[in-house]
Short mmCIF file of N, CA and C in Angstrom, two decimals:
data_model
loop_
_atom_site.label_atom_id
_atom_site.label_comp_id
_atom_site.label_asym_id
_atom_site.label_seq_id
_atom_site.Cartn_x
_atom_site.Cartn_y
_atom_site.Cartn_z
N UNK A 1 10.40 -35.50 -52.74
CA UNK A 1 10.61 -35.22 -51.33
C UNK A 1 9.87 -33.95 -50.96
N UNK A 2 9.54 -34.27 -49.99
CA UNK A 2 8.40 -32.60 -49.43
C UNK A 2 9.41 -32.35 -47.99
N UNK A 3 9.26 -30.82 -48.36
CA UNK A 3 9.98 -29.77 -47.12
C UNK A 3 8.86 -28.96 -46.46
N UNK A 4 9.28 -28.42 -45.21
CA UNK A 4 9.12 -28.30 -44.00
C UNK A 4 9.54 -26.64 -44.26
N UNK A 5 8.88 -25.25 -44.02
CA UNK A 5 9.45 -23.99 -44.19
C UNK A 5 9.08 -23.89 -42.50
N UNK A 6 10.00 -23.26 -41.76
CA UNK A 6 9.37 -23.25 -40.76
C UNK A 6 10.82 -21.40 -40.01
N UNK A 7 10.60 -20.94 -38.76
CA UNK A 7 11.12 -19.75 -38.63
C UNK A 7 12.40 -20.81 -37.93
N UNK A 8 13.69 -19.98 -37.69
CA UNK A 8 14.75 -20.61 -37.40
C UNK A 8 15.09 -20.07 -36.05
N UNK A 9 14.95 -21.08 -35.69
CA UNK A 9 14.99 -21.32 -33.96
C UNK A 9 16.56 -21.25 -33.47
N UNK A 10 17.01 -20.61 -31.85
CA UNK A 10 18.00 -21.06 -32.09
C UNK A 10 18.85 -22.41 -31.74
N UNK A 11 17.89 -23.41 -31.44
CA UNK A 11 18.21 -24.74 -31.28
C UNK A 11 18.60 -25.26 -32.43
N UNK A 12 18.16 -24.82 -33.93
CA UNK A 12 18.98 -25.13 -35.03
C UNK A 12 20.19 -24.85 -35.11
N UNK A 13 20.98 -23.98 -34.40
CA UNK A 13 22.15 -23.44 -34.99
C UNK A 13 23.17 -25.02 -34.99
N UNK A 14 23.07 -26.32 -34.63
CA UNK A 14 24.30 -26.73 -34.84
C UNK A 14 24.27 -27.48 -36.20
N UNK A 15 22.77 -27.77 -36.53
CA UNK A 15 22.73 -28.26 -37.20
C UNK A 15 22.13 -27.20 -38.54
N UNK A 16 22.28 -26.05 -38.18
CA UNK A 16 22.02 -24.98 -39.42
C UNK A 16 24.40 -24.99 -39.94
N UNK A 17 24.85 -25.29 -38.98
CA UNK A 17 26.36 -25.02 -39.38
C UNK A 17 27.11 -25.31 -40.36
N UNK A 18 26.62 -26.69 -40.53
CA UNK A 18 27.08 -27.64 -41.42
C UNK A 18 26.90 -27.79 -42.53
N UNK A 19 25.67 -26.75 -43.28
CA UNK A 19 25.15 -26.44 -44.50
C UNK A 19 26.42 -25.54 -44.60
N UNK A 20 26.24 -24.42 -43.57
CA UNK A 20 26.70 -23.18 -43.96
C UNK A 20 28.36 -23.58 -43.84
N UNK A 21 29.08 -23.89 -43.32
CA UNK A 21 30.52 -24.51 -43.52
C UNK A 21 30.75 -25.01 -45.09
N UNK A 22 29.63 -26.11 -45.17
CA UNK A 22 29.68 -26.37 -46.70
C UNK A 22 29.53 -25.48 -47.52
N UNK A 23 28.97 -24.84 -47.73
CA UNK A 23 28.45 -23.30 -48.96
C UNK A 23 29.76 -22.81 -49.38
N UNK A 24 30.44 -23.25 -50.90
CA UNK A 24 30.99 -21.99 -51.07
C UNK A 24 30.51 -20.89 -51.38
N UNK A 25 31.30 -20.08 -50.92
CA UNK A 25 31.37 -18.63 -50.75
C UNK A 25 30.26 -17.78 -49.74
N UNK A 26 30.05 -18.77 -48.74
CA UNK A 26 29.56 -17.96 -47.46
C UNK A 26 30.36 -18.22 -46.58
N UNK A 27 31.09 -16.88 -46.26
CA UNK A 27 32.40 -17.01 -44.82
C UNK A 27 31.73 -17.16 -43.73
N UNK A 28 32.59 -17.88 -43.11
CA UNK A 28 31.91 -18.06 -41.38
C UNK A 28 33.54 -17.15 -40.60
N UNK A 29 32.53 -16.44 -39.34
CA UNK A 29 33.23 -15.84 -38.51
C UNK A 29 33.11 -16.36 -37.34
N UNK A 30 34.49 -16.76 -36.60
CA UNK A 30 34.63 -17.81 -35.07
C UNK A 30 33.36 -16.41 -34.33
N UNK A 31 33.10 -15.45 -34.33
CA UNK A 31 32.87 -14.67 -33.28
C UNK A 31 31.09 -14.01 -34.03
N UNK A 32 31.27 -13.64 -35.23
CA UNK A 32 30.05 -13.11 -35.36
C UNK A 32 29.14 -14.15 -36.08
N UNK A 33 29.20 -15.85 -36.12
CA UNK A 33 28.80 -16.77 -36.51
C UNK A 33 28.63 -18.10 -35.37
N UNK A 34 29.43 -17.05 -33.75
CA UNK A 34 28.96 -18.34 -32.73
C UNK A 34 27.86 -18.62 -32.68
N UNK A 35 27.37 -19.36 -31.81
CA UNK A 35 26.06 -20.10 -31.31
C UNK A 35 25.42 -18.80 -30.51
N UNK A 36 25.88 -18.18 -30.00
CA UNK A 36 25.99 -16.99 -28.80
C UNK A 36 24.92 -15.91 -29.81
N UNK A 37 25.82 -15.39 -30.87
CA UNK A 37 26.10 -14.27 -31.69
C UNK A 37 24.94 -14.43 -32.25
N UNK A 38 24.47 -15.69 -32.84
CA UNK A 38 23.52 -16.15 -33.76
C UNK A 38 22.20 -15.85 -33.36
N UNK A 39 21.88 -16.22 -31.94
CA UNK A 39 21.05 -16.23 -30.42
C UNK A 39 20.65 -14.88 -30.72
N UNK A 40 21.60 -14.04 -30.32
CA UNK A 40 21.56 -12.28 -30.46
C UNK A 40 20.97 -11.57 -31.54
N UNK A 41 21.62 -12.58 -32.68
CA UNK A 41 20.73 -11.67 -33.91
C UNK A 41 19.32 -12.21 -34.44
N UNK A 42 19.26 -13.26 -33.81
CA UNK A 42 17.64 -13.73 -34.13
C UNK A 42 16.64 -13.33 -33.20
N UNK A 43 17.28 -12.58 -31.57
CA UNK A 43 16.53 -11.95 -30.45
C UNK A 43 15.96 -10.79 -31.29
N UNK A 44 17.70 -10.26 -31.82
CA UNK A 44 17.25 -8.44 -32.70
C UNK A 44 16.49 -8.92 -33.82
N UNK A 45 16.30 -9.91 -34.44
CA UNK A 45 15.33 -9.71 -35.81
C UNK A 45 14.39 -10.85 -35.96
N UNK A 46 13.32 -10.47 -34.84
CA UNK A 46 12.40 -11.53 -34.89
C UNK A 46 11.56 -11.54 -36.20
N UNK A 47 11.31 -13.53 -36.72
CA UNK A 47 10.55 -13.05 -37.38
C UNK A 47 11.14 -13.35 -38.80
N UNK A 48 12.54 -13.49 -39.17
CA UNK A 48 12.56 -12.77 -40.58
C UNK A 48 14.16 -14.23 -40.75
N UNK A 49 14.47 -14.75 -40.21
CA UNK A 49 14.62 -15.92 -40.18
C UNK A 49 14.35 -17.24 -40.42
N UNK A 50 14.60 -18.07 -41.55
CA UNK A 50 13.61 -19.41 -42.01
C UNK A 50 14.93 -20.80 -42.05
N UNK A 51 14.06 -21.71 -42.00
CA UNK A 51 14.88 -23.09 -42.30
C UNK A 51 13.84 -23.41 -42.85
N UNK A 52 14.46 -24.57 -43.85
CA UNK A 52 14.34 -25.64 -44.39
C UNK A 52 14.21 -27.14 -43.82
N UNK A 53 12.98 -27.92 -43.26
CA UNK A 53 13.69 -29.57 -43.09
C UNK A 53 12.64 -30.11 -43.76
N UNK A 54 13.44 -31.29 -44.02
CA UNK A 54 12.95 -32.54 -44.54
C UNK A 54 11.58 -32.95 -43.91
N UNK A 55 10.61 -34.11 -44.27
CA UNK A 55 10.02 -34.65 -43.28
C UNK A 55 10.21 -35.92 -42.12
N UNK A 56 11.62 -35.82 -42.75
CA UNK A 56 12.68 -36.23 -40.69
C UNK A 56 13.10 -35.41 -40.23
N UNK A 57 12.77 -34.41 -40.57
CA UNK A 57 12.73 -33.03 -40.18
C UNK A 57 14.41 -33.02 -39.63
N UNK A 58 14.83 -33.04 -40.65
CA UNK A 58 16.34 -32.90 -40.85
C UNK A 58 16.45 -31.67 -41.75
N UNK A 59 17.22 -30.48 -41.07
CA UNK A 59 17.82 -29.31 -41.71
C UNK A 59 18.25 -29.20 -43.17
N UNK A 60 18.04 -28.68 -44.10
CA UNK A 60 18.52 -28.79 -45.41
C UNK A 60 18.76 -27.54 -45.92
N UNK A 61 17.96 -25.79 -45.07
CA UNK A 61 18.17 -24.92 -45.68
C UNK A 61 18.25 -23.87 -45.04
N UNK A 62 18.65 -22.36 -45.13
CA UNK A 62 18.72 -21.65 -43.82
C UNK A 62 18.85 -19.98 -44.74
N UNK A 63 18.28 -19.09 -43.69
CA UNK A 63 18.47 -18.15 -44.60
C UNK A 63 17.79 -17.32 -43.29
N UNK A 64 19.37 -16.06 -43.47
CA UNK A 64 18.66 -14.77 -42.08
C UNK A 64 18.74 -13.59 -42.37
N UNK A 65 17.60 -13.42 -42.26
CA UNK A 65 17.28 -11.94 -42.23
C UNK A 65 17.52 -10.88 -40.93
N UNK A 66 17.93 -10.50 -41.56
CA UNK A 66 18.41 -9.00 -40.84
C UNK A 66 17.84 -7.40 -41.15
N UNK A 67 17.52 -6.61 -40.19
CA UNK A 67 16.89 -5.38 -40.22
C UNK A 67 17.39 -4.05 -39.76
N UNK A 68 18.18 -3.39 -40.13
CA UNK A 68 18.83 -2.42 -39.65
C UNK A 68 17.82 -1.02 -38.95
N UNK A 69 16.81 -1.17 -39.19
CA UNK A 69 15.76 0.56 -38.53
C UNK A 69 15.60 0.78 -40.71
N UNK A 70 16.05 0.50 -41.55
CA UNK A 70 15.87 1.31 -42.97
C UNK A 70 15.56 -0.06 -43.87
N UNK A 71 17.42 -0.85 -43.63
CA UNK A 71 17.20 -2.02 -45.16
C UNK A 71 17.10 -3.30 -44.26
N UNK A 72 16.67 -4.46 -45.19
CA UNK A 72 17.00 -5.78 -45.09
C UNK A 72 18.28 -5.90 -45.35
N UNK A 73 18.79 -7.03 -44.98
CA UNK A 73 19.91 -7.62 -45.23
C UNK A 73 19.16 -9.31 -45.06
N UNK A 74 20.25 -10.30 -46.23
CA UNK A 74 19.92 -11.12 -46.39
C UNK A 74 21.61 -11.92 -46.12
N UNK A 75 21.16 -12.69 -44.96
CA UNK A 75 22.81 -13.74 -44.61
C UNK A 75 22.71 -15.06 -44.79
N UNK A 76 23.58 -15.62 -44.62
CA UNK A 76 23.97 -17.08 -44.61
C UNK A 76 22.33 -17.76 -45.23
N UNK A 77 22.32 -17.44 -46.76
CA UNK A 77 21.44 -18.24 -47.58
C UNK A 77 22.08 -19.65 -48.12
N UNK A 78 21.53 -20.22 -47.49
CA UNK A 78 22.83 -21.94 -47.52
C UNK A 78 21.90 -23.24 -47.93
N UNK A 79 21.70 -23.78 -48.77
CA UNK A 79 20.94 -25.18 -49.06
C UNK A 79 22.07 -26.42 -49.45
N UNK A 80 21.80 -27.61 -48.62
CA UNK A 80 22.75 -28.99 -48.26
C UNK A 80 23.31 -28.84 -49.81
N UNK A 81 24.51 -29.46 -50.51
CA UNK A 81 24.44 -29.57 -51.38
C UNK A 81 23.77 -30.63 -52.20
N UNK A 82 23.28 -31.92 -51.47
CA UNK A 82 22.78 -32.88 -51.85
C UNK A 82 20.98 -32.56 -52.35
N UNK A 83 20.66 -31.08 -51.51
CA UNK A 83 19.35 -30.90 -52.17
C UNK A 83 19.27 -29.53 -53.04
N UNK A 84 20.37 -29.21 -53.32
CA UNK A 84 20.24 -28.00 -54.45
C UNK A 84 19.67 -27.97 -55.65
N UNK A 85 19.39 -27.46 -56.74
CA UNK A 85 18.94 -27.56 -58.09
C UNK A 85 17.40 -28.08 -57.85
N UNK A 86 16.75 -27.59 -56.79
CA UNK A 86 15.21 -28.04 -56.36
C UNK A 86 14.42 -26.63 -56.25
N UNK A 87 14.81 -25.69 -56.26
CA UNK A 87 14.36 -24.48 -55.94
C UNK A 87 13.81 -23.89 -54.85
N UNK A 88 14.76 -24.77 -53.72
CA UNK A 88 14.74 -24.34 -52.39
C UNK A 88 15.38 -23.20 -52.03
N UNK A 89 16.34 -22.95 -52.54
CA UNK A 89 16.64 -21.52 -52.56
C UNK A 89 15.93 -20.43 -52.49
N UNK A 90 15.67 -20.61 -54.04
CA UNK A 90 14.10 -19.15 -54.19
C UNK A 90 12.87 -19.48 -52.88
N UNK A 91 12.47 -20.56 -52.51
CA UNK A 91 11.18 -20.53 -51.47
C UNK A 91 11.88 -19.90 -50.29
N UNK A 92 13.58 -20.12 -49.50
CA UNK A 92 14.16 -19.22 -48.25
C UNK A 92 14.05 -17.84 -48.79
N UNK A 93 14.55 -17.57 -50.26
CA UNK A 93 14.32 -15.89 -50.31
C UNK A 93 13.11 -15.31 -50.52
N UNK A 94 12.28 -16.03 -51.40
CA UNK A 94 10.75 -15.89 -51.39
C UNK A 94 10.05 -15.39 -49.93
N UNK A 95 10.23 -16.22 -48.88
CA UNK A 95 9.84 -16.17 -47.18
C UNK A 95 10.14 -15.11 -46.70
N UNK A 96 11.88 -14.85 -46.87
CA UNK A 96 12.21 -13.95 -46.23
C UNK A 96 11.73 -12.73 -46.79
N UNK A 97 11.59 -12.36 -48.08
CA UNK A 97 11.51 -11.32 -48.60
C UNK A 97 9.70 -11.09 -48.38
N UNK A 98 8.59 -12.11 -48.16
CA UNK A 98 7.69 -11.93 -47.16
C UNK A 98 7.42 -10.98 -46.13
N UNK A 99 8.37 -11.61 -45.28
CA UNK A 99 8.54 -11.26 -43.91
C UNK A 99 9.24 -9.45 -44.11
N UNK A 100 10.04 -9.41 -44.44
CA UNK A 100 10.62 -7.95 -44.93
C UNK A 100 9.55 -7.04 -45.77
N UNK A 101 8.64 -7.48 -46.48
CA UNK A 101 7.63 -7.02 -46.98
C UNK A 101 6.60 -6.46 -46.11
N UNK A 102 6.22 -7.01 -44.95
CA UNK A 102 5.44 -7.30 -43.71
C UNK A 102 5.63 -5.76 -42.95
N UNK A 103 7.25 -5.36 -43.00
CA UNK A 103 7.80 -4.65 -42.53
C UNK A 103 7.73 -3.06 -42.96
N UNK A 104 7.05 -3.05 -44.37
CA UNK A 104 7.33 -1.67 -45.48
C UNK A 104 8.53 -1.39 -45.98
N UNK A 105 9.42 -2.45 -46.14
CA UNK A 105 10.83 -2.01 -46.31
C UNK A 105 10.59 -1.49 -47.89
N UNK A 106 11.83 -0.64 -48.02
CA UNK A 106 11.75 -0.14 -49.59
C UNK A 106 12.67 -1.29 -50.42
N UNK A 107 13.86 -1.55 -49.53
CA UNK A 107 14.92 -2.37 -50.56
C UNK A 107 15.55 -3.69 -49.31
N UNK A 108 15.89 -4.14 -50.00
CA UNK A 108 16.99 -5.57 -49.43
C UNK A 108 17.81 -6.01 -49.96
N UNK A 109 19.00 -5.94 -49.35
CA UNK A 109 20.29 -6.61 -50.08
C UNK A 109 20.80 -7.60 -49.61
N UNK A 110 21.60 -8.19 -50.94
CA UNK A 110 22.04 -9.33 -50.17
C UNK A 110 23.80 -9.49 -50.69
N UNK A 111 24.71 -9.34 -50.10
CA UNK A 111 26.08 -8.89 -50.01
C UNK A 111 26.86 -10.52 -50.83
N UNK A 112 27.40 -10.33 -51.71
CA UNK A 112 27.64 -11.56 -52.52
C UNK A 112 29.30 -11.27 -52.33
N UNK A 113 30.73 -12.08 -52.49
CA UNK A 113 31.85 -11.85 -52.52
C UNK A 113 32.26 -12.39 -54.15
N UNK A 114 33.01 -11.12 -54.55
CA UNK A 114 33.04 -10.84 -56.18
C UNK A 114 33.46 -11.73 -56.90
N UNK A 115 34.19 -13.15 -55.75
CA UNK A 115 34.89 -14.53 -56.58
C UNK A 115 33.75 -15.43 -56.47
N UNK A 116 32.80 -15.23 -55.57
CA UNK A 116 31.59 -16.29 -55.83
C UNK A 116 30.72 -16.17 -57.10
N UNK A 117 30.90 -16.73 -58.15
CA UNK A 117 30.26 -16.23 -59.67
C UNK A 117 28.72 -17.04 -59.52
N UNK A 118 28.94 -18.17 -58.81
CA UNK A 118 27.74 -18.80 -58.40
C UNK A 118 26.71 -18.46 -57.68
N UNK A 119 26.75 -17.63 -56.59
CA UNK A 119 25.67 -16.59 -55.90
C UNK A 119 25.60 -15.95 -56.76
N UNK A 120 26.47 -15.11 -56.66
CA UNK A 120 26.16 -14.36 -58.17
C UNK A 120 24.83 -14.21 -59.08
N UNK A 121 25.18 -15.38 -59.68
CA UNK A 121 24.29 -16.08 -60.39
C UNK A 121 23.26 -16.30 -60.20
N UNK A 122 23.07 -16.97 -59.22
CA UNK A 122 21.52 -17.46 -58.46
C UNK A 122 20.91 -16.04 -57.92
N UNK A 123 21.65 -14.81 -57.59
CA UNK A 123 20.62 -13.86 -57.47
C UNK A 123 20.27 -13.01 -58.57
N UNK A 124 21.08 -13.08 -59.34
CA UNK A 124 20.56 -12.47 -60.89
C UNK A 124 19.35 -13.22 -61.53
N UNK A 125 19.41 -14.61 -61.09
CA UNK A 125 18.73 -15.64 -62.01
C UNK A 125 16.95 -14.93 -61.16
N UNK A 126 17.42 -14.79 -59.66
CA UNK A 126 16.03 -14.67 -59.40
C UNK A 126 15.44 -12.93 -59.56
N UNK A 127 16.55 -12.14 -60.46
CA UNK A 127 16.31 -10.72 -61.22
C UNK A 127 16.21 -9.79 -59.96
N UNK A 128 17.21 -10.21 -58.89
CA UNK A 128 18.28 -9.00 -58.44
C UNK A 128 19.08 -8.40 -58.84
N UNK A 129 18.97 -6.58 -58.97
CA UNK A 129 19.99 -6.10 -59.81
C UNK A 129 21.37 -6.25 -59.12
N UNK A 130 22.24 -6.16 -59.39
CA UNK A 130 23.41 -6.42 -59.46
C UNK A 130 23.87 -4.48 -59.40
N UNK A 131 24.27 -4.21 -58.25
CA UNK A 131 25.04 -2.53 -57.67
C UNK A 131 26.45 -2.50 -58.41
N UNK A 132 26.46 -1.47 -59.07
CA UNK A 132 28.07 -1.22 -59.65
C UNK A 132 28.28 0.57 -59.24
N UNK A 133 27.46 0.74 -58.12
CA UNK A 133 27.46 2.28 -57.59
C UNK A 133 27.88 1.96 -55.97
N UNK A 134 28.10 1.26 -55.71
CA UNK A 134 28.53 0.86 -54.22
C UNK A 134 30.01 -0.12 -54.09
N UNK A 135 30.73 0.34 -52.88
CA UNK A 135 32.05 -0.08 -52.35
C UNK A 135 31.64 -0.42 -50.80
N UNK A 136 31.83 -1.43 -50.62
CA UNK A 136 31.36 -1.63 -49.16
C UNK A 136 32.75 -1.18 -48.40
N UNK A 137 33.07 -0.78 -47.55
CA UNK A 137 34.39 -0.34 -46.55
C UNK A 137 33.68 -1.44 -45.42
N UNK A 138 35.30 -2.03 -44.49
CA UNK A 138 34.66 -2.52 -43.34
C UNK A 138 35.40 -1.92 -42.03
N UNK A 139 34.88 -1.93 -41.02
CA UNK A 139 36.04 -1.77 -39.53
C UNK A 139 35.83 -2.86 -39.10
N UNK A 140 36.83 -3.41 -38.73
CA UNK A 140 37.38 -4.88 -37.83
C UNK A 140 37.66 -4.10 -36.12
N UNK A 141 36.54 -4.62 -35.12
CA UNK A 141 36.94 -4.66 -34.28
C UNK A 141 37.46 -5.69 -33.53
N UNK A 142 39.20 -5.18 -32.85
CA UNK A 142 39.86 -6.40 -32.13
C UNK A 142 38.68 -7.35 -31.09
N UNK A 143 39.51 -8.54 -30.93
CA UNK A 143 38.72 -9.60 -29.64
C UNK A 143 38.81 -8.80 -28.60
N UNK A 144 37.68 -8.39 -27.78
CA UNK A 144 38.19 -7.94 -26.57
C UNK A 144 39.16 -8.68 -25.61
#
């Protein structure tokens, strides 16, 4: 099967959802994962955003980059489960880490949750070090 790398539009988002719903261990947030929200952060980070489709050009992979003014950040890296173990993975971080390259960045992270052993995994495998000098803290702001 041959794929399609192309920048992620936000007309993908309904059909970028359904990967990412499926993914364990990527949380979805009702508010910072709307259709709206999504819109917003691909306005702020042109560019550094990729999908995956088929040649029915059906969605299979998704992966967003984010740019703070210093680091990358790497979100919702999500491939269907029916096309995993293809090394579509590494070609969304491969792209993105492109595009962030493009930029002069020094570093990029990508925020893993400590029960997912499987991300985990897959970013060690592609010889991301693994931080044991960092505690992330968060603030939750209420719904307005």
């Amino acid at each position: 099967m041959h794929y399609h790398l192309r920048a992620f539009h936000p007309e993908d988002y309904p059909a970028a959802y359904a990967p990412w719903r499926r993914t364990p261990g990527l949380s979805l947030s009702a508010r910072a994962d709307s259709r709206a929200a999504i819109e917003v952060f691909l306005r702020h980070n042109p560019g550094l955003s990729f999908v995956l489709v088929t040649e029915q050009d059906e969605l299979v992979g998704t992966i967003l980059g984010g740019f703070d003014g210093r680091r990358g950040y790497i979100h919702h890296l999500a491939v269907a489960v029916e096309h995993q173990g293809r090394g579509l993975g590494r070609v969304l971080v491969q792209r993105c880490l492109e595009a962030f390259a493009q930029l002069g960045l020094e570093k990029v992270h990508a925020l893993v949750y400590t029960a997912n052993r499987r991300g985990q995994g897959f970013w060690e495998h592609l010889g991301w070090r693994r931080r044991g000098d960092l505690v992330i803290y968060t603030w939750a702001f209420e719904p307005a």
